[in-house]
Structures are given as C-alpha cells and as structure tokens.
Coordinates of C-alpha atoms and ligand atoms in Angstrom, one line a residue:
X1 CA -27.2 -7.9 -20.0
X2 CA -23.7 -6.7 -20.2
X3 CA -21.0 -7.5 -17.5
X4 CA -18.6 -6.1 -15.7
X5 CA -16.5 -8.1 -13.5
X6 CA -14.0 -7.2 -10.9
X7 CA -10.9 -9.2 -9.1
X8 CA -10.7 -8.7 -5.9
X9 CA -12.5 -6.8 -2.8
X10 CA -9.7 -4.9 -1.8
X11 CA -9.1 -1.2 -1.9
X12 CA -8.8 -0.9 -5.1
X13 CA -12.0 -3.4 -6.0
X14 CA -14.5 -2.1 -3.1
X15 CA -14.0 1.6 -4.2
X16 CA -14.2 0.4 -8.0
X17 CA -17.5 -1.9 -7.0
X18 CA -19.3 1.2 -5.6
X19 CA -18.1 3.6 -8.2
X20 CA -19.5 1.5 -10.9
X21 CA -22.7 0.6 -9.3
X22 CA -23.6 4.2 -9.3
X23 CA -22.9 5.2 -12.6
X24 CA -24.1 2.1 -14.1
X25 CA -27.8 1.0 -14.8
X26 CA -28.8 -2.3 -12.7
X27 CA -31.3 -3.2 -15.5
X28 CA -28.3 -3.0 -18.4
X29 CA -25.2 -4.3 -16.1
X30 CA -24.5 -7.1 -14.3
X31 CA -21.6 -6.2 -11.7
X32 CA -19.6 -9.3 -9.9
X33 CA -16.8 -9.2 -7.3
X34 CA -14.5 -12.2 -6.8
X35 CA -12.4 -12.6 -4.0
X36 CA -10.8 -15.4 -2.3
X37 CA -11.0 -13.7 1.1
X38 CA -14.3 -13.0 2.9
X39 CA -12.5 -10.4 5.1
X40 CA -11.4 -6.7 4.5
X41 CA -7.9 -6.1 6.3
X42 CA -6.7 -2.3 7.0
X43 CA -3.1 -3.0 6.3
X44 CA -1.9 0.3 7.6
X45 CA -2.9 -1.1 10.7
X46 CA 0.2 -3.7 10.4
X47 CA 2.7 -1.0 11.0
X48 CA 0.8 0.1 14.7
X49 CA 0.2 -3.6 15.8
X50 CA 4.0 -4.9 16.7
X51 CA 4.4 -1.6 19.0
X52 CA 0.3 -2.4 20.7
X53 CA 0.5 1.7 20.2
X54 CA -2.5 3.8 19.8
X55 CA -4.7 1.3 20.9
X56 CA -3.4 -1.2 17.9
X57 CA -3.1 -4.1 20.7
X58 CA -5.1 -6.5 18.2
X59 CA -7.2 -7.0 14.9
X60 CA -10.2 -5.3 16.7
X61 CA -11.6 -2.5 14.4
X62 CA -8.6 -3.4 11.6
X63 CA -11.3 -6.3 9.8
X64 CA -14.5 -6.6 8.6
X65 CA -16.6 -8.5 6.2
X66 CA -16.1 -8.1 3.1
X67 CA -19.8 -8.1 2.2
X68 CA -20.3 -4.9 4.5
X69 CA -18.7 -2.9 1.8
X70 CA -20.0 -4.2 -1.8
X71 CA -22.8 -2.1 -2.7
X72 CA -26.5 -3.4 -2.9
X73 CA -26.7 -4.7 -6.9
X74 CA -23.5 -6.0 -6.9
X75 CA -23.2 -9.7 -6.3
X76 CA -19.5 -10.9 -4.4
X77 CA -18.5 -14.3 -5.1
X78 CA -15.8 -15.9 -2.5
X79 CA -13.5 -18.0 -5.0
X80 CA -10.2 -18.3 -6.0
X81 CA -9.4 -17.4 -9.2
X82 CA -7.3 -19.8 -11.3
X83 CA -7.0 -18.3 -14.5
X84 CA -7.4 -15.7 -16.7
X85 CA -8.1 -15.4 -20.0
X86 CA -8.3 -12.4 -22.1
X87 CA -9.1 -13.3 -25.7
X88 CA -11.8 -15.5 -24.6
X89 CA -12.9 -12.6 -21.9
X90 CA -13.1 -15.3 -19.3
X91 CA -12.0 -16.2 -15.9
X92 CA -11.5 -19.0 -14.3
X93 CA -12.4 -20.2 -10.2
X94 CA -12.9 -22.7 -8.4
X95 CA -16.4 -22.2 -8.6
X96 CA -16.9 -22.1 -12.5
X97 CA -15.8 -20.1 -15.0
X98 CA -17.5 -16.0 -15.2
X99 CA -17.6 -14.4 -18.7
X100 CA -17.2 -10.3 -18.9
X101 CA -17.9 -7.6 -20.8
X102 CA -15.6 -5.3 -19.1
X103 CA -12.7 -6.5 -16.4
X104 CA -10.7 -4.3 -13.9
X105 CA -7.8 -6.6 -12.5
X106 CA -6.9 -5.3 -8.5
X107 CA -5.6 -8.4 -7.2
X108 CA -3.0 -6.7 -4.8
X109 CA 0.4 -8.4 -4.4
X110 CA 2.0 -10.7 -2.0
X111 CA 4.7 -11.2 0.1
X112 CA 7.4 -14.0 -1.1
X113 CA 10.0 -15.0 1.4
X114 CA 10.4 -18.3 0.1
X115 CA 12.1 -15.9 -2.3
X116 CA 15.5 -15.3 -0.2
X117 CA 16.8 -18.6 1.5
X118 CA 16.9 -19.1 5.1
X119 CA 13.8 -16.7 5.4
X120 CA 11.5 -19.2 6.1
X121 CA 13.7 -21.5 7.9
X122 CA 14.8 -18.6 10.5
X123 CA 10.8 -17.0 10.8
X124 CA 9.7 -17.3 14.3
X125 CA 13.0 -17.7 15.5
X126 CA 15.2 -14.8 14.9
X127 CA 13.1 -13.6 11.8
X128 CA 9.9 -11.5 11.9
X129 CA 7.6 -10.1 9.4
X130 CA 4.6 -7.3 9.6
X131 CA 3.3 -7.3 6.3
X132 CA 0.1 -9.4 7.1
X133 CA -2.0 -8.9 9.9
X134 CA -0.8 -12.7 11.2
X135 CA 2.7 -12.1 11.3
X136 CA 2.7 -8.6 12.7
X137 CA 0.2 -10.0 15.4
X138 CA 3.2 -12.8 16.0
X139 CA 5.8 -9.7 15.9
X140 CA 4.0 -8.1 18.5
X141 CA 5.1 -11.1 20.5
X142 CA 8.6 -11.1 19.6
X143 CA 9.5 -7.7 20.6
X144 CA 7.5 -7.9 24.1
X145 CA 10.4 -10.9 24.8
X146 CA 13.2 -8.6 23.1
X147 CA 15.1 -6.7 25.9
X148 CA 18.3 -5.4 24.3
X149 CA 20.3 -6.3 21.1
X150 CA 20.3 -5.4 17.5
X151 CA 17.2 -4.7 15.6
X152 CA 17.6 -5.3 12.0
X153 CA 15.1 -3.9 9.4
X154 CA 15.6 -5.5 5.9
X155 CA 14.1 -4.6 2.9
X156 CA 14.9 -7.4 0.8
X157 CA 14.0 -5.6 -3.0
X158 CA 12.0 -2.8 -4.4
X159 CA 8.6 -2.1 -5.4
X160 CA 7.2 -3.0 -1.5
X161 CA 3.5 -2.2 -0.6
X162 CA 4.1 1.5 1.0
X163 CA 7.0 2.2 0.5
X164 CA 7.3 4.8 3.7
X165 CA 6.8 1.9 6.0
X166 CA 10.1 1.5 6.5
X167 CA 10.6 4.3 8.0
X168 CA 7.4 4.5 10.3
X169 CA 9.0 0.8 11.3
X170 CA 12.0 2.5 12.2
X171 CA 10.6 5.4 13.8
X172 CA 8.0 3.9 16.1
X173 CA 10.6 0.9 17.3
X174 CA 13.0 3.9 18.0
X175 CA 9.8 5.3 20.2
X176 CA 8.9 1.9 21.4
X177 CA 12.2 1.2 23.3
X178 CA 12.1 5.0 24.5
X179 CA 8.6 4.1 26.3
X180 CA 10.1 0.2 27.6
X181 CA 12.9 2.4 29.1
X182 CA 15.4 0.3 27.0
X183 CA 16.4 2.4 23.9
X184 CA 20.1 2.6 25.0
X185 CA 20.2 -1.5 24.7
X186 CA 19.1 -1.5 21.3
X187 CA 21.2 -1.1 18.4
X188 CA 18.4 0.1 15.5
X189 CA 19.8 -0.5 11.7
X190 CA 17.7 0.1 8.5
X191 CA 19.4 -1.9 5.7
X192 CA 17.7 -1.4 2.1
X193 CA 18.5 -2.1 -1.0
X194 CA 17.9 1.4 -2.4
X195 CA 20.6 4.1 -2.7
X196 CA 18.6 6.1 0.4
X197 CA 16.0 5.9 2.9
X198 CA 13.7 6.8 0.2
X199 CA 13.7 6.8 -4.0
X200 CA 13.2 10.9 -4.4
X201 CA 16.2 13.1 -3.3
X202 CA 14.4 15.7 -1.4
X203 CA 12.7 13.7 1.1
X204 CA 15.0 10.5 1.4
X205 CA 17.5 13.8 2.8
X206 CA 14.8 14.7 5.2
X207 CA 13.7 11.6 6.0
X208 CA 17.0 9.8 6.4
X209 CA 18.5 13.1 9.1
X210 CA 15.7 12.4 11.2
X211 CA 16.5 8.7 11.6
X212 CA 20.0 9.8 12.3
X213 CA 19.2 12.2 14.7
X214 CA 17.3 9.3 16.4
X215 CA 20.4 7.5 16.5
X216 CA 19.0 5.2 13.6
X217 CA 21.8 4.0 11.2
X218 CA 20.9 3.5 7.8
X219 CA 22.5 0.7 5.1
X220 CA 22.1 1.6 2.0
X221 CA 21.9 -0.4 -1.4
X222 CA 22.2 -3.9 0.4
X223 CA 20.5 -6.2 -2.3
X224 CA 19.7 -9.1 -0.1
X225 CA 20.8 -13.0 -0.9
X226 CA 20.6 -15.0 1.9
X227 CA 19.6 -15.1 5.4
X228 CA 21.7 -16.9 8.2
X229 CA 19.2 -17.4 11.1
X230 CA 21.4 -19.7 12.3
X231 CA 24.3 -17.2 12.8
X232 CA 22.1 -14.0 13.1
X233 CA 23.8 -12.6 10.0
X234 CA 21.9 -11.5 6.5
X235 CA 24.0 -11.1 3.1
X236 CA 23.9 -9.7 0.0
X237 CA 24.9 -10.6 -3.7
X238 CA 27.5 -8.2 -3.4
X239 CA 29.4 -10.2 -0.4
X240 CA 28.4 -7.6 2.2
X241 CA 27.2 -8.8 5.8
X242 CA 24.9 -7.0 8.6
X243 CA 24.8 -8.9 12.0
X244 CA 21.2 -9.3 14.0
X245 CA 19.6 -10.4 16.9
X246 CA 16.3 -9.5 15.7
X247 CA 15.3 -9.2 11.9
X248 CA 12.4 -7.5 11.1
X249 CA 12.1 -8.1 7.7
X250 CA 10.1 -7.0 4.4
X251 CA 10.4 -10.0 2.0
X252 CA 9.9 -9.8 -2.0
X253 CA 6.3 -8.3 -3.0
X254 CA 5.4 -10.4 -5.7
X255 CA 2.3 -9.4 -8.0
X256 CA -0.3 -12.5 -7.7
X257 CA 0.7 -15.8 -9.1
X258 CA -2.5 -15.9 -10.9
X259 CA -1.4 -12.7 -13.0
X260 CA 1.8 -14.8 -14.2
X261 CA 0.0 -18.4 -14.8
X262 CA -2.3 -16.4 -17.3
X263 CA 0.6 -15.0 -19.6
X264 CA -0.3 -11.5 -17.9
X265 CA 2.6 -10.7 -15.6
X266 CA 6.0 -9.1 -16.2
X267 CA 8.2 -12.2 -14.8
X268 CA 7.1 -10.7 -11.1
X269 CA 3.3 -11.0 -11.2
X270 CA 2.8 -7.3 -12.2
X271 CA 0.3 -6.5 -15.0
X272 CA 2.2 -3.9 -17.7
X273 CA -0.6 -1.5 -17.5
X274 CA -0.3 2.0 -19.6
X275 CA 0.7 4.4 -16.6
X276 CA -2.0 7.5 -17.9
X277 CA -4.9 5.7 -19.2
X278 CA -4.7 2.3 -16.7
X279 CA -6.0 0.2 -19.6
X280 CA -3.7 -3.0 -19.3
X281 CA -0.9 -3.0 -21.9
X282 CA -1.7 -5.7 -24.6
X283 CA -5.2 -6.6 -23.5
X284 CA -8.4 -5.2 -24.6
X285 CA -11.1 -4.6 -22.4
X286 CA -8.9 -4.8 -19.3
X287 CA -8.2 -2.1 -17.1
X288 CA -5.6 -2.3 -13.8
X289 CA -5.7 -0.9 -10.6
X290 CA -3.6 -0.9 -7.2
X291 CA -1.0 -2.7 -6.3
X292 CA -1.1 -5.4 -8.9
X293 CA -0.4 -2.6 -11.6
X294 CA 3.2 -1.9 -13.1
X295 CA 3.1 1.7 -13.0
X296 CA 6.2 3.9 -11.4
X297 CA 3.8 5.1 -8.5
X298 CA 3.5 3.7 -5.0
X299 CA 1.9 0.6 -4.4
X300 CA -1.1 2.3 -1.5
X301 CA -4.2 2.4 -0.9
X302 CA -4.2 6.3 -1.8
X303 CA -2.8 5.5 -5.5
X304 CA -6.0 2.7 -5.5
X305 CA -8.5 5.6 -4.4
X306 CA -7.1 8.2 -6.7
X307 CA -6.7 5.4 -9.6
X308 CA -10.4 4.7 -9.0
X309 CA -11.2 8.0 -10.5
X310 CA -9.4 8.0 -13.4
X311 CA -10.1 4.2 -14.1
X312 CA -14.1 4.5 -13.4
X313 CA -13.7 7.9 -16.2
X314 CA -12.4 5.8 -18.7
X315 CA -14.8 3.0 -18.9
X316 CA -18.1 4.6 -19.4
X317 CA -16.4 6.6 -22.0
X318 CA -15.5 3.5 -23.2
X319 CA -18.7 1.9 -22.6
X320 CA -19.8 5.0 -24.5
X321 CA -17.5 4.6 -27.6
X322 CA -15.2 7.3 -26.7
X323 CA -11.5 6.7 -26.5
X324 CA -10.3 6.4 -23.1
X325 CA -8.1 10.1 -21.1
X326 CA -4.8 9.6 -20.4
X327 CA -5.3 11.3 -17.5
X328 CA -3.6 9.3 -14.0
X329 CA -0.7 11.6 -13.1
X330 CA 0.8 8.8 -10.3
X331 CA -0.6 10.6 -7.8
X332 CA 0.5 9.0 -4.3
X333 CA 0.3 10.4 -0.3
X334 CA 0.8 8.8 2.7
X335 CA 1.2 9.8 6.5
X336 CA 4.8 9.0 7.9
X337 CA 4.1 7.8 11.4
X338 CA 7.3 8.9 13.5
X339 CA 6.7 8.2 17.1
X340 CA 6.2 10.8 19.9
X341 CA 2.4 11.3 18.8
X342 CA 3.5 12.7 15.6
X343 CA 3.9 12.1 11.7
X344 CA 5.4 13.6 8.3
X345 CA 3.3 14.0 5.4
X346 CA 4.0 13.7 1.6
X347 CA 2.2 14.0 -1.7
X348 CA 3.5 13.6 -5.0
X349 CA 3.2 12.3 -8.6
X350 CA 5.2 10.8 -11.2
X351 CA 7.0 13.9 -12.2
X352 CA 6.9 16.1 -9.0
X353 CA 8.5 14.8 -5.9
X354 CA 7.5 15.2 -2.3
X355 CA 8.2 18.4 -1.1
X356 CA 7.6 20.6 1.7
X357 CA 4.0 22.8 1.5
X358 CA 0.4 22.4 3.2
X359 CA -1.7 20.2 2.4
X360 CA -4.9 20.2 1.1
X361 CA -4.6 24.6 1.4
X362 CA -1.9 26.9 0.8
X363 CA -0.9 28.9 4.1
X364 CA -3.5 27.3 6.3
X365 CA -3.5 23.4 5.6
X366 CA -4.0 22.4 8.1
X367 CA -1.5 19.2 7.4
X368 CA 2.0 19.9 6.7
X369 CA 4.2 18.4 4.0
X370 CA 7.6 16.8 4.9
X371 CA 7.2 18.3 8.4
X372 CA 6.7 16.1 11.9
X373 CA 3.2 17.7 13.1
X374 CA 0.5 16.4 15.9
X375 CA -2.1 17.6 13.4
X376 CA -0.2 15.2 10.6
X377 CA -0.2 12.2 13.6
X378 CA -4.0 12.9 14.4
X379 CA -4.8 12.5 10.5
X380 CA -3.3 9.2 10.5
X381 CA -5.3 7.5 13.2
X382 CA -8.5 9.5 12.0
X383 CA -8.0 7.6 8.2
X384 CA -9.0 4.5 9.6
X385 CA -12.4 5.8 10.4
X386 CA -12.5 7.6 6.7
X387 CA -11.3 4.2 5.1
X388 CA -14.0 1.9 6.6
X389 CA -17.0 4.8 6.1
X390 CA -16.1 7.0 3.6
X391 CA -13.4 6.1 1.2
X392 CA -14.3 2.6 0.5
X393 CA -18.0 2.9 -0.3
X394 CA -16.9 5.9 -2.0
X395 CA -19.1 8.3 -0.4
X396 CA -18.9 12.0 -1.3
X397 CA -16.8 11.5 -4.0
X398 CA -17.5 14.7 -5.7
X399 CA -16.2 17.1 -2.7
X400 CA -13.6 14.7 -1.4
X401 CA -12.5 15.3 -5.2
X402 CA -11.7 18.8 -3.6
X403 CA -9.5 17.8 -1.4
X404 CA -8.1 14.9 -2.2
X405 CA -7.9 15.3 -6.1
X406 CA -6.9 11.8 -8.3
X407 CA -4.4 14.4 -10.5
X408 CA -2.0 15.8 -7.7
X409 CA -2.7 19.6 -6.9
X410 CA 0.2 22.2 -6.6
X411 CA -1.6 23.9 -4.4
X412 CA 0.2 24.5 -1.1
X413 CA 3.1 23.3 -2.3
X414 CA 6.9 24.9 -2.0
X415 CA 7.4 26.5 -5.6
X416 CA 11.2 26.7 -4.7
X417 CA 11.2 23.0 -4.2
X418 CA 9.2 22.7 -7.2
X419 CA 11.4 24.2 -9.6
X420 CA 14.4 22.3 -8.2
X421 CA 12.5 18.8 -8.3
X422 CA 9.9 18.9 -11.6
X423 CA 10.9 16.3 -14.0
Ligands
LIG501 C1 2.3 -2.6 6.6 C2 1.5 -1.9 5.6 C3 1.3 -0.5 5.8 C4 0.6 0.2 4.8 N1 0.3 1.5 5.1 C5 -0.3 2.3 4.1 C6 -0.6 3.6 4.3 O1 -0.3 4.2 5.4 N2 -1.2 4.3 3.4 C7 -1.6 3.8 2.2 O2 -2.1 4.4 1.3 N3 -1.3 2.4 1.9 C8 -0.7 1.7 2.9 N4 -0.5 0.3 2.6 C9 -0.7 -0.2 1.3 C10 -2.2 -0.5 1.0 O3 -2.8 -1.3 2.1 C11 -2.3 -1.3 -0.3 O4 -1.6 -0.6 -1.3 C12 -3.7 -1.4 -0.8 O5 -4.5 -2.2 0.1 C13 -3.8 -2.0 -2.2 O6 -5.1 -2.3 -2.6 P1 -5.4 -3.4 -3.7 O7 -6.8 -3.4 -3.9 O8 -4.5 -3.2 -4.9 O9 -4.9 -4.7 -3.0 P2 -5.5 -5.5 -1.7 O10 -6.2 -4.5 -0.9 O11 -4.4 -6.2 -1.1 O12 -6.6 -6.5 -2.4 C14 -6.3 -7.5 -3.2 C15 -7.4 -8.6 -3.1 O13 -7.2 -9.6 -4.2 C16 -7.5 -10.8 -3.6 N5 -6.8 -11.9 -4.4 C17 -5.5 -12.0 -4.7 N6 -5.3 -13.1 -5.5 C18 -6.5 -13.7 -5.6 C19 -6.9 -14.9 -6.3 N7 -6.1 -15.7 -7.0 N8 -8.3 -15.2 -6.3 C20 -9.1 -14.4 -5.6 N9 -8.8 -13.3 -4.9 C21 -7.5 -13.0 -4.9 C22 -7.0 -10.8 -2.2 O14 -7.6 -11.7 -1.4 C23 -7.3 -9.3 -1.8 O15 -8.5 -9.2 -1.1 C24 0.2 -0.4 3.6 C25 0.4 -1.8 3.4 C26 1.1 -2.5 4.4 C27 1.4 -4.0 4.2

C-alpha cells in the first residue's frame, strides 16, 4: 500500500484530501490528514466579526468539525506535528511517527506579535488584533466601548494572510462609525509598511482614492519597531511615530515553526517551493500548498483552491512517472468588502495585475473588477455557503473549472489596462 500524507485540514489540505481520494484507488493508497486542530475556521469571517455586520455577531456558521469535510477513505489524525523529515520521508507527532510515499505540506502560517515589542504587553488594553477568530471576537468588544478617538490600523510587515484585508478593515470601520452615528469623532489612519495601499500600481491607485474620499488617511512605508501602549504611540526603524488611541493591528505572519525546526523554512517559516510546478524546492517527493508556500502570490484561500488543481495534476503524473507541468500561473482573487452593502473585486496572477473587467464573462459578468458593486458585496457573503459545501469537498470541480479556472483567464478583462500592466 502506497501513502500519501497531508499536513494540515485547512483550505488547502481539505480541498487536497478530496481531490486525491477521487483520483486515487482506496485498494492501492493509503491517504492520512494530520492536524493539530479538530475545527475548521472560515477566516474571512474575522474581518465581518469586530463590526457584528451581516449577521457576523459571533462564530455561529464560521466553524465546524473538521471531520465533516475529509472524505470517506481518508483517515484524519488530530496531532501535532513535531518534525519533519524528508530524506527519511517521515514525520514526526505527538502521536508517533507516519511514513509517506507522497507529502503535500499546507500548514498555513501564524501570526507573531511577540515579534514587535510592546505588542503583547499593550493587547487588550490599547492593542487589538482580528487575525484569529478569538481575538477578533475580543475586538468586537473593544470597539463597542470605543466612542471617539484615533483608530490606528498597523500592518507591521509584508507577506500577511489576504493581503486586501486591510483595506476591507478600513472600509467597514469607516462604515461602522457612519451606522454608531460617531464617524466625525474618529480619526481613521492606515499605516503600512508598503509604498501604497496595495503592492500593484493600478489598484493600490484605486483602492487608496476611495479611502481618501472616505476621509481615510493612509501611511505609507512605516516598517514597524516598537509599540508604546503605554503612550499610545507606535514607531518605526526609521525614527517615525503615529499616535493612537486604538490599534488595530496585523502582527508578523510567520510560516509554521515546525517548517523552520525541520531545516525546511526560509529563516521565516516559509517552504521555498518552485512557483510553477509547486514541488518544494530542494525536497523530493514534497509538494506545497497555501499559505505556508514561498511563492510571489497571495497568501488566500483562492490561491489554495486554484493551487489544488495544479498541485493534484502534478502528482498522479508523478505517481505515473511523468515529469511534473509547470503550470500555476499565481492565480489569486478576492472580494474587497467596502461598507454600504458593497464590495470591489480583483483577479490576477503573477504577471498580470488586477485590473478593471467582468468577471467570470466579458460584457455581462455579472461581478465587476476594481469597481464597488451590490452584486460584488452579495458574492462575498454568498462564498461562505460555497466554501463550507462546494469548494472544500471539491464538489463539481470540472465546471467550477469554468468559471473559476486555477490559470487566470483574460477573459473580461480591460485589454487597455492589460497592455499597460503585463509583466
Ligand atoms: C482576517 C482574514 C481574512 C481573510 N479573507 C480572505 C478572503 O476574503 N479570501 C480569501 O481567499 N482568503 C482570505 N483569507 C486567507 C485564507 O483564510 C487563508 O489564506 C487560507 O485559509 C489558507 O489555507 P491553508 O490551508 O494554507 O492554511 P490554513 O487554512 O490556516 O490551515 C493550516 C492548518 O495547519 C494546521 N497546523 C499548523 N501547524 C501545525 C502543526 N505543527 N501540527 C499540526 N497541524 C498544524 C493548522 O491547525 C491549520 O488547520 C483571510 C484570512 C484572514 C486571517
């Protein structure tokens, strides 16, 4: 009996679990999941939750069992994992050691405050997070108590987990304060440490004049060093300083600490992972999915659904003695929540930026790119309901392959814009 094995039971590792069972015989391969967590968290959820909008007042309908989405045939093992170790194609738990055949790494990444000092010290006091369902349940708190002031959002260092939350976090608290009646006692201030709002020119423009026009100022390439909760000010290595009353912040991501014990990680928990193919870097018999990858694409759960394609490709031809495509174009979209019951859309790929179009059909769409639309708003809350039925036991796969390709379509897409942004 051969084995595949799989790390972790999110996105990435669910879709990858049911993939695989399907194309692979139950009588010639043995497929196991191991995850620390028995629970599925919808982490777009996190950015709703602080604002109690949309319904979003609590974890109801945002976390399941993780069981309820691992295929029949495929056995899921709650352990953590301790070590891994590719030349004797082992890994190590808590539980006892599992041998593979095959391994797909989607451990996901973490949040490090512990990273910046005073971030820890000042959390619950002056300092807030939303990057797990815990601390944007606590946030949620925070603001109900906050009636005027000035409402920081940090993002400490790139890559983060969706890298457009920012922006929805913005947005919404702008539309948050608007519905308390209190918008004209809030100062709202995005500081970042990129250059923009976002890292592609076309949409960090669009995106960064309708935060303006909401009155949203933005601080650009703030690389941050220190918190002060004690004054209410944050600073950065290169001696600037932003006053708060209320820090929302978005600590470090780090890649899993179990990537760097086992001699896999970049120095930041990230597995260097060949951008086309997915196969990791200097491993054999390793491929890499999600956000625990390397690759110059989003860290989201789209990237992890469209990855899944590619990645599930490339090991049965493996399997099958064939040399693995170099096919994953970094394809990456993602719904830009904005407030006022609506929401931006953007899809894009390592070489073509977002730009403005229809999306998934030229003329009609019926989702717009870069453009606030209801339609856009009402596909946002409707994903949750795809991601727990359809997208993470990979359901239809072959027509949602239509519409939602794993190599990013130029259909619908603005060939001006095109031109101007191709690589
Ligand atoms: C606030 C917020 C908003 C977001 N919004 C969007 C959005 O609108 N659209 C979008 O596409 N994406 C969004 N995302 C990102 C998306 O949720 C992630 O990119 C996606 O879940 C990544 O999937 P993954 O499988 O790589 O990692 P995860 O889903 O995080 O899974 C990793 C798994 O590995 C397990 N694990 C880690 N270490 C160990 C260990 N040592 N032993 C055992 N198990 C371990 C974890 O328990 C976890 O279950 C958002 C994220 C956040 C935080």
């Amino acid at each position: 009996m051969k084995k595949l094995l799989i790390l972790g039971s999110g996105t990435a590792g669910t879709i990858m679990a049911n993939k695989m069972r399907r194309s692979l015989k139950v009588s010639d391969w043995d497929i196991t999941v191991l995850d620390k967590k028995d629970k599925h968290y919808y982490q777009p959820s996190q950015i709703f939750i602080p604002f109690q909008l949309y319904g979003y007042d609590d974890d109801k309908g945002c976390v399941h069992d993780s069981q309820d989405f691992i295929p029949k045939n495929v056995q899921l093992v709650i352990t953590e994992i301790t070590k891994i170790d590719p030349d004797k194609h082992q890994v190590e738990t808590r539980n006892g050691t599992y041998d593979y055949d095959w391994l797909v790494v989607t451990l996901g990444c973490r949040i490090a405050p512990e990273e910046i000092p005073g971030m820890v010290e000042g959390y619950g006091k002056n300092v807030h997070y939303f990057y797990t369902m815990k601390s944007a349940l606590e946030m949620q708190k925070a603001l109900k108590d906050f009636d005027g002031g000035k409402l920081v959002l940090n993002v400490a260092e790139y890559p983060i987990k969706c890298p457009v939350a920012p922006i929805e976090f913005a947005c919404l608290a702008h539309y948050y304060f608007e519905l308390r009646g209190i918008r004209d006692k809030v100062e709202l201030e995005v500081v970042t440490s990129m250059d923009g709002i976002f890292s592609k020119p076309v949409s960090s423009k669009i995106l960064g004049d309708m935060l303006i026009d909401r009155g949203i100022k933005i601080v650009p390439s703030f690389n941050l060093s220190e918190v002060d909760s004690e004054k209410g000010i944050i600073r950065s290595y290169e001696g600037k300083e932003v006053k708060y009353d209320f820090l929302a912040a978005i600590p470090p991501n780090l890649g899993p600490q179990v990537i760097e014990d086992s001699g896999l990680g970049d120095g930041s928990g990230y597995v260097p992972t060949n951008p086309n193919t997915l196969k990791a870097d200097h491993h054999d018999n390793i491929y890499v999915m999600g956000d625990c990858s390397n690759v110059k694409t989003s860290k989201a759960g789209s990237v992890a659904h469209f990855e899944a394609g590619i990645v599930a490709e490339n090991l049965l031809r493996e399997i099958h003695g064939m040399e693995p495509h170099p096919d994953f174009d970094g394809h990456s979209n993602c719904f830009i929540e904005t407030g006022y019951h609506k929401a931006h859309l953007i899809d894009f790929s390592y070489l073509q930026e977002p730009v403005p179009g229809k999306l998934p059909f030229s003329f009609i769409g019926p989702f717009s790119l870069l453009k606030e639309t209801r339609l856009n708003h009402w596909g946002k809350l409707f994903f949750r309901w795809y991601y727990w039925n359809i997208l993470l036991k990979d359901r239809y796969s072959k027509p949602m392959e239509y519409f939602l390709p794993s190599r990013m379509s130029s259909r619908g897409k603005r060939k001006s814009y095109m031109a101007k942004s191709s690589a």
